[in-house]
Amino acid sequence: MSDNCRLPLFADCKEVNDEVKCPGDGGYSVIPLFGKRVRVRKDSAPIRLMGCLDELVNVANNARLSFDGNYAGRIASIVMALSMQLNAYLVQGTDDRLGKVKEVEDTLMSEIVSLCRGFRGPLGWVIAVTPELQAIDAMRVKLRECGRITSSMLDDYPQSSNIIGVLNHADKLVAQAIYCLGGRVFRSVDDAVEYLLNGIS
């Protein structure tokens, strides 16, 4: 590469014979996982979970920026913080980091309890009916996806049970918010489908 036009390099990339070579180019990565360095395929469950948590940060940050100052923005800020702490725990695996994860989880629970206090609405199939509720539902879907990835790690990485417990709890809390903040509830999927199809005629 010309000295006059150099690409910025990540810290672990190198220039070799005028080409940029980076770790992971061969399909494997060496990553810190629960406090140990491991070599894993780039499509392995730990890599996919790290990516899923990064995507959750992105989804939550979009909601935070779009709905700053209302309930959706507050939930998004907490979910974003939770995902960042979970990713840090996935890397470090320490009890101290897990404690910080639990603090954010408790904050999410307190927020949902406060928002939903006194809710006595029906349960069933729920559809988000505002952009704010749809943003919350997008976070719920991503929480569930990250949880499914984590469940595939349980046999090889027992500490991942701490992560799946938090993700499962957060998923349920966020889903509850959709109900108590005005999602449209239907007794059956057929009722929901009828509502959707009637809306286009």
mmCIF file of C-alpha atoms in Angstrom:
data_model
loop_
_atom_site.group_PDB
_atom_site.id
_atom_site.type_symbol
_atom_site.label_atom_id
_atom_site.label_comp_id
_atom_site.label_asym_id
_atom_site.label_seq_id
_atom_site.Cartn_x
_atom_site.Cartn_y
_atom_site.Cartn_z
ATOM 1 C CA MET A 1 0.000 0.000 0.000
ATOM 2 C CA SER A 2 1.142 3.487 -0.695
ATOM 3 C CA ASP A 3 2.347 5.500 2.278
ATOM 4 C CA ASN A 4 0.218 8.364 0.945
ATOM 5 C CA CYS A 5 -3.070 6.452 1.275
ATOM 6 C CA ARG A 6 -3.086 4.081 4.223
ATOM 7 C CA LEU A 7 -6.220 2.329 5.425
ATOM 8 C CA PRO A 8 -6.862 2.546 9.147
ATOM 9 C CA LEU A 9 -6.100 -0.851 10.651
ATOM 10 C CA PHE A 10 -7.663 -2.599 13.587
ATOM 11 C CA ALA A 11 -5.102 -3.153 16.341
ATOM 12 C CA ASP A 12 -4.693 -6.825 15.484
ATOM 13 C CA CYS A 13 -4.475 -6.466 11.672
ATOM 14 C CA LYS A 14 -1.190 -6.256 9.785
ATOM 15 C CA GLU A 15 -0.005 -5.181 6.386
ATOM 16 C CA VAL A 16 1.629 -8.120 4.581
ATOM 17 C CA ASN A 17 2.941 -7.671 1.041
ATOM 18 C CA ASP A 18 0.686 -4.658 0.428
ATOM 19 C CA GLU A 19 -2.371 -6.502 1.751
ATOM 20 C CA VAL A 20 -4.197 -6.182 5.052
ATOM 21 C CA LYS A 21 -4.351 -9.486 6.959
ATOM 22 C CA CYS A 22 -6.635 -9.803 9.979
ATOM 23 C CA PRO A 23 -7.336 -12.557 12.491
ATOM 24 C CA GLY A 24 -10.449 -14.460 11.478
ATOM 25 C CA ASP A 25 -9.767 -14.285 7.761
ATOM 26 C CA GLY A 26 -9.449 -18.087 7.725
ATOM 27 C CA GLY A 27 -12.821 -18.711 9.374
ATOM 28 C CA TYR A 28 -11.605 -19.052 12.966
ATOM 29 C CA SER A 29 -11.247 -16.490 15.737
ATOM 30 C CA VAL A 30 -9.356 -16.494 19.015
ATOM 31 C CA ILE A 31 -11.621 -14.810 21.559
ATOM 32 C CA PRO A 32 -11.832 -14.338 25.312
ATOM 33 C CA LEU A 33 -14.714 -16.471 26.575
ATOM 34 C CA PHE A 34 -15.619 -16.649 30.270
ATOM 35 C CA GLY A 35 -12.107 -15.505 31.138
ATOM 36 C CA LYS A 36 -10.186 -17.907 28.884
ATOM 37 C CA ARG A 37 -8.815 -17.508 25.389
ATOM 38 C CA VAL A 38 -10.388 -20.021 23.009
ATOM 39 C CA ARG A 39 -10.139 -20.682 19.280
ATOM 40 C CA VAL A 40 -13.568 -21.103 17.718
ATOM 41 C CA ARG A 41 -15.118 -21.110 14.283
ATOM 42 C CA LYS A 42 -16.690 -17.848 13.231
ATOM 43 C CA ASP A 43 -20.081 -19.579 13.036
ATOM 44 C CA SER A 44 -19.796 -21.068 16.548
ATOM 45 C CA ALA A 45 -22.420 -20.388 19.202
ATOM 46 C CA PRO A 46 -20.184 -18.056 21.287
ATOM 47 C CA ILE A 47 -19.420 -15.896 18.240
ATOM 48 C CA ARG A 48 -23.097 -15.891 17.229
ATOM 49 C CA LEU A 49 -24.117 -14.902 20.762
ATOM 50 C CA MET A 50 -21.624 -12.040 20.817
ATOM 51 C CA GLY A 51 -23.061 -10.910 17.482
ATOM 52 C CA CYS A 52 -26.643 -11.279 18.706
ATOM 53 C CA LEU A 53 -25.922 -9.179 21.786
ATOM 54 C CA ASP A 54 -24.268 -6.557 19.564
ATOM 55 C CA GLU A 55 -27.387 -6.544 17.377
ATOM 56 C CA LEU A 56 -29.543 -6.150 20.490
ATOM 57 C CA VAL A 57 -27.458 -3.112 21.475
ATOM 58 C CA ASN A 58 -28.103 -1.701 18.001
ATOM 59 C CA VAL A 59 -31.863 -2.365 18.073
ATOM 60 C CA ALA A 60 -32.179 -0.931 21.575
ATOM 61 C CA ASN A 61 -30.082 2.127 20.750
ATOM 62 C CA ASN A 62 -32.286 2.884 17.753
ATOM 63 C CA ALA A 63 -35.351 2.771 20.025
ATOM 64 C CA ARG A 64 -33.563 4.848 22.660
ATOM 65 C CA LEU A 65 -32.734 7.568 20.168
ATOM 66 C CA SER A 66 -36.144 7.469 18.494
ATOM 67 C CA PHE A 67 -38.206 7.583 21.683
ATOM 68 C CA ASP A 68 -35.984 9.402 24.148
ATOM 69 C CA GLY A 69 -37.982 10.659 27.109
ATOM 70 C CA ASN A 70 -40.886 8.198 27.089
ATOM 71 C CA TYR A 71 -41.459 4.630 28.273
ATOM 72 C CA ALA A 72 -40.045 3.013 25.109
ATOM 73 C CA GLY A 73 -36.853 5.050 25.382
ATOM 74 C CA ARG A 74 -36.412 4.146 29.057
ATOM 75 C CA ILE A 75 -36.923 0.432 28.405
ATOM 76 C CA ALA A 76 -34.537 0.623 25.443
ATOM 77 C CA SER A 77 -31.815 2.287 27.544
ATOM 78 C CA ILE A 78 -32.048 -0.483 30.126
ATOM 79 C CA VAL A 79 -32.093 -3.280 27.524
ATOM 80 C CA MET A 80 -29.082 -1.719 25.804
ATOM 81 C CA ALA A 81 -27.199 -1.557 29.115
ATOM 82 C CA LEU A 82 -28.192 -5.154 29.892
ATOM 83 C CA SER A 83 -26.888 -6.404 26.549
ATOM 84 C CA MET A 84 -23.588 -4.590 27.024
ATOM 85 C CA GLN A 85 -23.155 -6.090 30.497
ATOM 86 C CA LEU A 86 -24.064 -9.576 29.229
ATOM 87 C CA ASN A 87 -21.461 -9.297 26.473
ATOM 88 C CA ALA A 88 -18.878 -8.234 29.070
ATOM 89 C CA TYR A 89 -19.832 -11.225 31.244
ATOM 90 C CA LEU A 90 -19.549 -13.543 28.231
ATOM 91 C CA VAL A 91 -15.977 -12.318 27.799
ATOM 92 C CA GLN A 92 -14.905 -12.092 31.465
ATOM 93 C CA GLY A 93 -17.028 -14.692 33.245
ATOM 94 C CA THR A 94 -16.416 -13.156 36.690
ATOM 95 C CA ASP A 95 -18.817 -13.043 39.626
ATOM 96 C CA ASP A 96 -18.266 -9.291 39.848
ATOM 97 C CA ARG A 97 -19.403 -8.817 36.242
ATOM 98 C CA LEU A 98 -22.378 -11.122 36.788
ATOM 99 C CA GLY A 99 -23.350 -8.950 39.753
ATOM 100 C CA LYS A 100 -23.396 -5.929 37.447
ATOM 101 C CA VAL A 101 -25.583 -7.860 35.006
ATOM 102 C CA LYS A 102 -28.009 -8.623 37.844
ATOM 103 C CA GLU A 103 -28.134 -4.942 38.833
ATOM 104 C CA VAL A 104 -29.298 -3.984 35.340
ATOM 105 C CA GLU A 105 -31.744 -6.909 35.290
ATOM 106 C CA ASP A 106 -33.218 -5.608 38.572
ATOM 107 C CA THR A 107 -33.494 -2.133 37.049
ATOM 108 C CA LEU A 108 -35.443 -3.553 34.106
ATOM 109 C CA MET A 109 -37.771 -5.411 36.454
ATOM 110 C CA SER A 110 -38.374 -2.271 38.526
ATOM 111 C CA GLU A 111 -39.144 -0.260 35.383
ATOM 112 C CA ILE A 112 -41.657 -2.799 34.076
ATOM 113 C CA VAL A 113 -43.309 -3.197 37.483
ATOM 114 C CA SER A 114 -43.663 0.576 37.713
ATOM 115 C CA LEU A 115 -45.090 0.881 34.200
ATOM 116 C CA CYS A 116 -47.477 -2.045 34.609
ATOM 117 C CA ARG A 117 -48.656 -1.468 38.174
ATOM 118 C CA GLY A 118 -52.401 -2.062 38.330
ATOM 119 C CA PHE A 119 -52.647 -3.672 34.869
ATOM 120 C CA ARG A 120 -55.551 -6.119 34.714
ATOM 121 C CA GLY A 121 -55.957 -6.556 30.979
ATOM 122 C CA PRO A 122 -56.511 -9.745 29.009
ATOM 123 C CA LEU A 123 -53.766 -12.047 27.815
ATOM 124 C CA GLY A 124 -53.602 -13.741 24.422
ATOM 125 C CA TRP A 125 -52.120 -12.883 21.055
ATOM 126 C CA VAL A 126 -50.803 -9.321 21.219
ATOM 127 C CA ILE A 127 -49.950 -6.958 18.359
ATOM 128 C CA ALA A 128 -48.010 -3.730 18.750
ATOM 129 C CA VAL A 129 -50.191 -0.828 17.591
ATOM 130 C CA THR A 130 -47.787 2.122 17.929
ATOM 131 C CA PRO A 131 -44.208 2.726 16.793
ATOM 132 C CA GLU A 132 -43.127 2.738 20.448
ATOM 133 C CA LEU A 133 -44.664 -0.660 21.126
ATOM 134 C CA GLN A 134 -43.182 -2.031 17.912
ATOM 135 C CA ALA A 135 -39.733 -0.866 19.057
ATOM 136 C CA ILE A 136 -40.263 -2.708 22.341
ATOM 137 C CA ASP A 137 -41.410 -5.816 20.460
ATOM 138 C CA ALA A 138 -38.277 -5.698 18.284
ATOM 139 C CA MET A 139 -36.176 -5.851 21.452
ATOM 140 C CA ARG A 140 -38.271 -8.770 22.737
ATOM 141 C CA VAL A 141 -37.674 -10.715 19.517
ATOM 142 C CA LYS A 142 -33.922 -10.111 19.693
ATOM 143 C CA LEU A 143 -33.808 -11.117 23.373
ATOM 144 C CA ARG A 144 -35.485 -14.412 22.443
ATOM 145 C CA GLU A 145 -33.045 -14.998 19.582
ATOM 146 C CA CYS A 146 -30.056 -14.431 21.848
ATOM 147 C CA GLY A 147 -31.598 -16.809 24.367
ATOM 148 C CA ARG A 148 -31.950 -19.569 21.772
ATOM 149 C CA ILE A 149 -28.290 -19.194 20.809
ATOM 150 C CA THR A 150 -27.263 -19.291 24.468
ATOM 151 C CA SER A 151 -29.223 -22.500 25.066
ATOM 152 C CA SER A 152 -27.059 -24.237 22.449
ATOM 153 C CA MET A 153 -23.980 -23.432 24.578
ATOM 154 C CA LEU A 154 -25.147 -25.036 27.824
ATOM 155 C CA ASP A 155 -23.378 -28.388 27.389
ATOM 156 C CA ASP A 156 -19.995 -26.911 26.476
ATOM 157 C CA TYR A 157 -20.064 -23.748 28.591
ATOM 158 C CA PRO A 158 -21.992 -24.235 31.886
ATOM 159 C CA GLN A 159 -21.612 -20.532 32.805
ATOM 160 C CA SER A 160 -23.900 -19.693 29.905
ATOM 161 C CA SER A 161 -26.795 -20.787 32.157
ATOM 162 C CA ASN A 162 -26.366 -17.417 33.915
ATOM 163 C CA ILE A 163 -26.839 -15.626 30.598
ATOM 164 C CA ILE A 164 -29.858 -17.595 29.459
ATOM 165 C CA GLY A 165 -31.564 -17.018 32.806
ATOM 166 C CA VAL A 166 -31.183 -13.259 32.445
ATOM 167 C CA LEU A 167 -32.239 -13.243 28.793
ATOM 168 C CA ASN A 168 -35.306 -15.365 29.499
ATOM 169 C CA HIS A 169 -36.367 -13.092 32.370
ATOM 170 C CA ALA A 170 -35.785 -9.941 30.311
ATOM 171 C CA ASP A 171 -37.760 -11.375 27.401
ATOM 172 C CA LYS A 172 -40.762 -12.009 29.680
ATOM 173 C CA LEU A 173 -40.547 -8.548 31.249
ATOM 174 C CA VAL A 174 -40.369 -6.783 27.891
ATOM 175 C CA ALA A 175 -43.264 -8.863 26.559
ATOM 176 C CA GLN A 176 -45.333 -7.866 29.591
ATOM 177 C CA ALA A 177 -44.693 -4.214 28.763
ATOM 178 C CA ILE A 178 -46.332 -4.661 25.362
ATOM 179 C CA TYR A 179 -49.516 -5.900 27.057
ATOM 180 C CA CYS A 180 -49.746 -3.309 29.794
ATOM 181 C CA LEU A 181 -48.803 -0.341 27.602
ATOM 182 C CA GLY A 182 -51.612 -0.818 25.118
ATOM 183 C CA GLY A 183 -50.851 -3.642 22.725
ATOM 184 C CA ARG A 184 -53.946 -4.971 20.955
ATOM 185 C CA VAL A 185 -54.829 -8.347 22.497
ATOM 186 C CA PHE A 186 -56.723 -11.145 20.748
ATOM 187 C CA ARG A 187 -58.077 -14.378 22.214
ATOM 188 C CA SER A 188 -56.704 -16.474 19.350
ATOM 189 C CA VAL A 189 -54.387 -16.255 16.374
ATOM 190 C CA ASP A 190 -57.463 -16.457 14.118
ATOM 191 C CA ASP A 191 -58.894 -13.316 15.735
ATOM 192 C CA ALA A 192 -55.563 -11.549 15.187
ATOM 193 C CA VAL A 193 -55.433 -12.632 11.539
ATOM 194 C CA GLU A 194 -59.022 -11.465 10.982
ATOM 195 C CA TYR A 195 -58.151 -8.069 12.425
ATOM 196 C CA LEU A 196 -55.103 -7.775 10.168
ATOM 197 C CA LEU A 197 -56.925 -8.813 7.007
ATOM 198 C CA ASN A 198 -59.935 -6.593 7.721
ATOM 199 C CA GLY A 199 -57.536 -3.688 8.031
ATOM 200 C CA ILE A 200 -56.469 -3.961 4.362
ATOM 201 C CA SER A 201 -59.954 -4.106 2.834
#
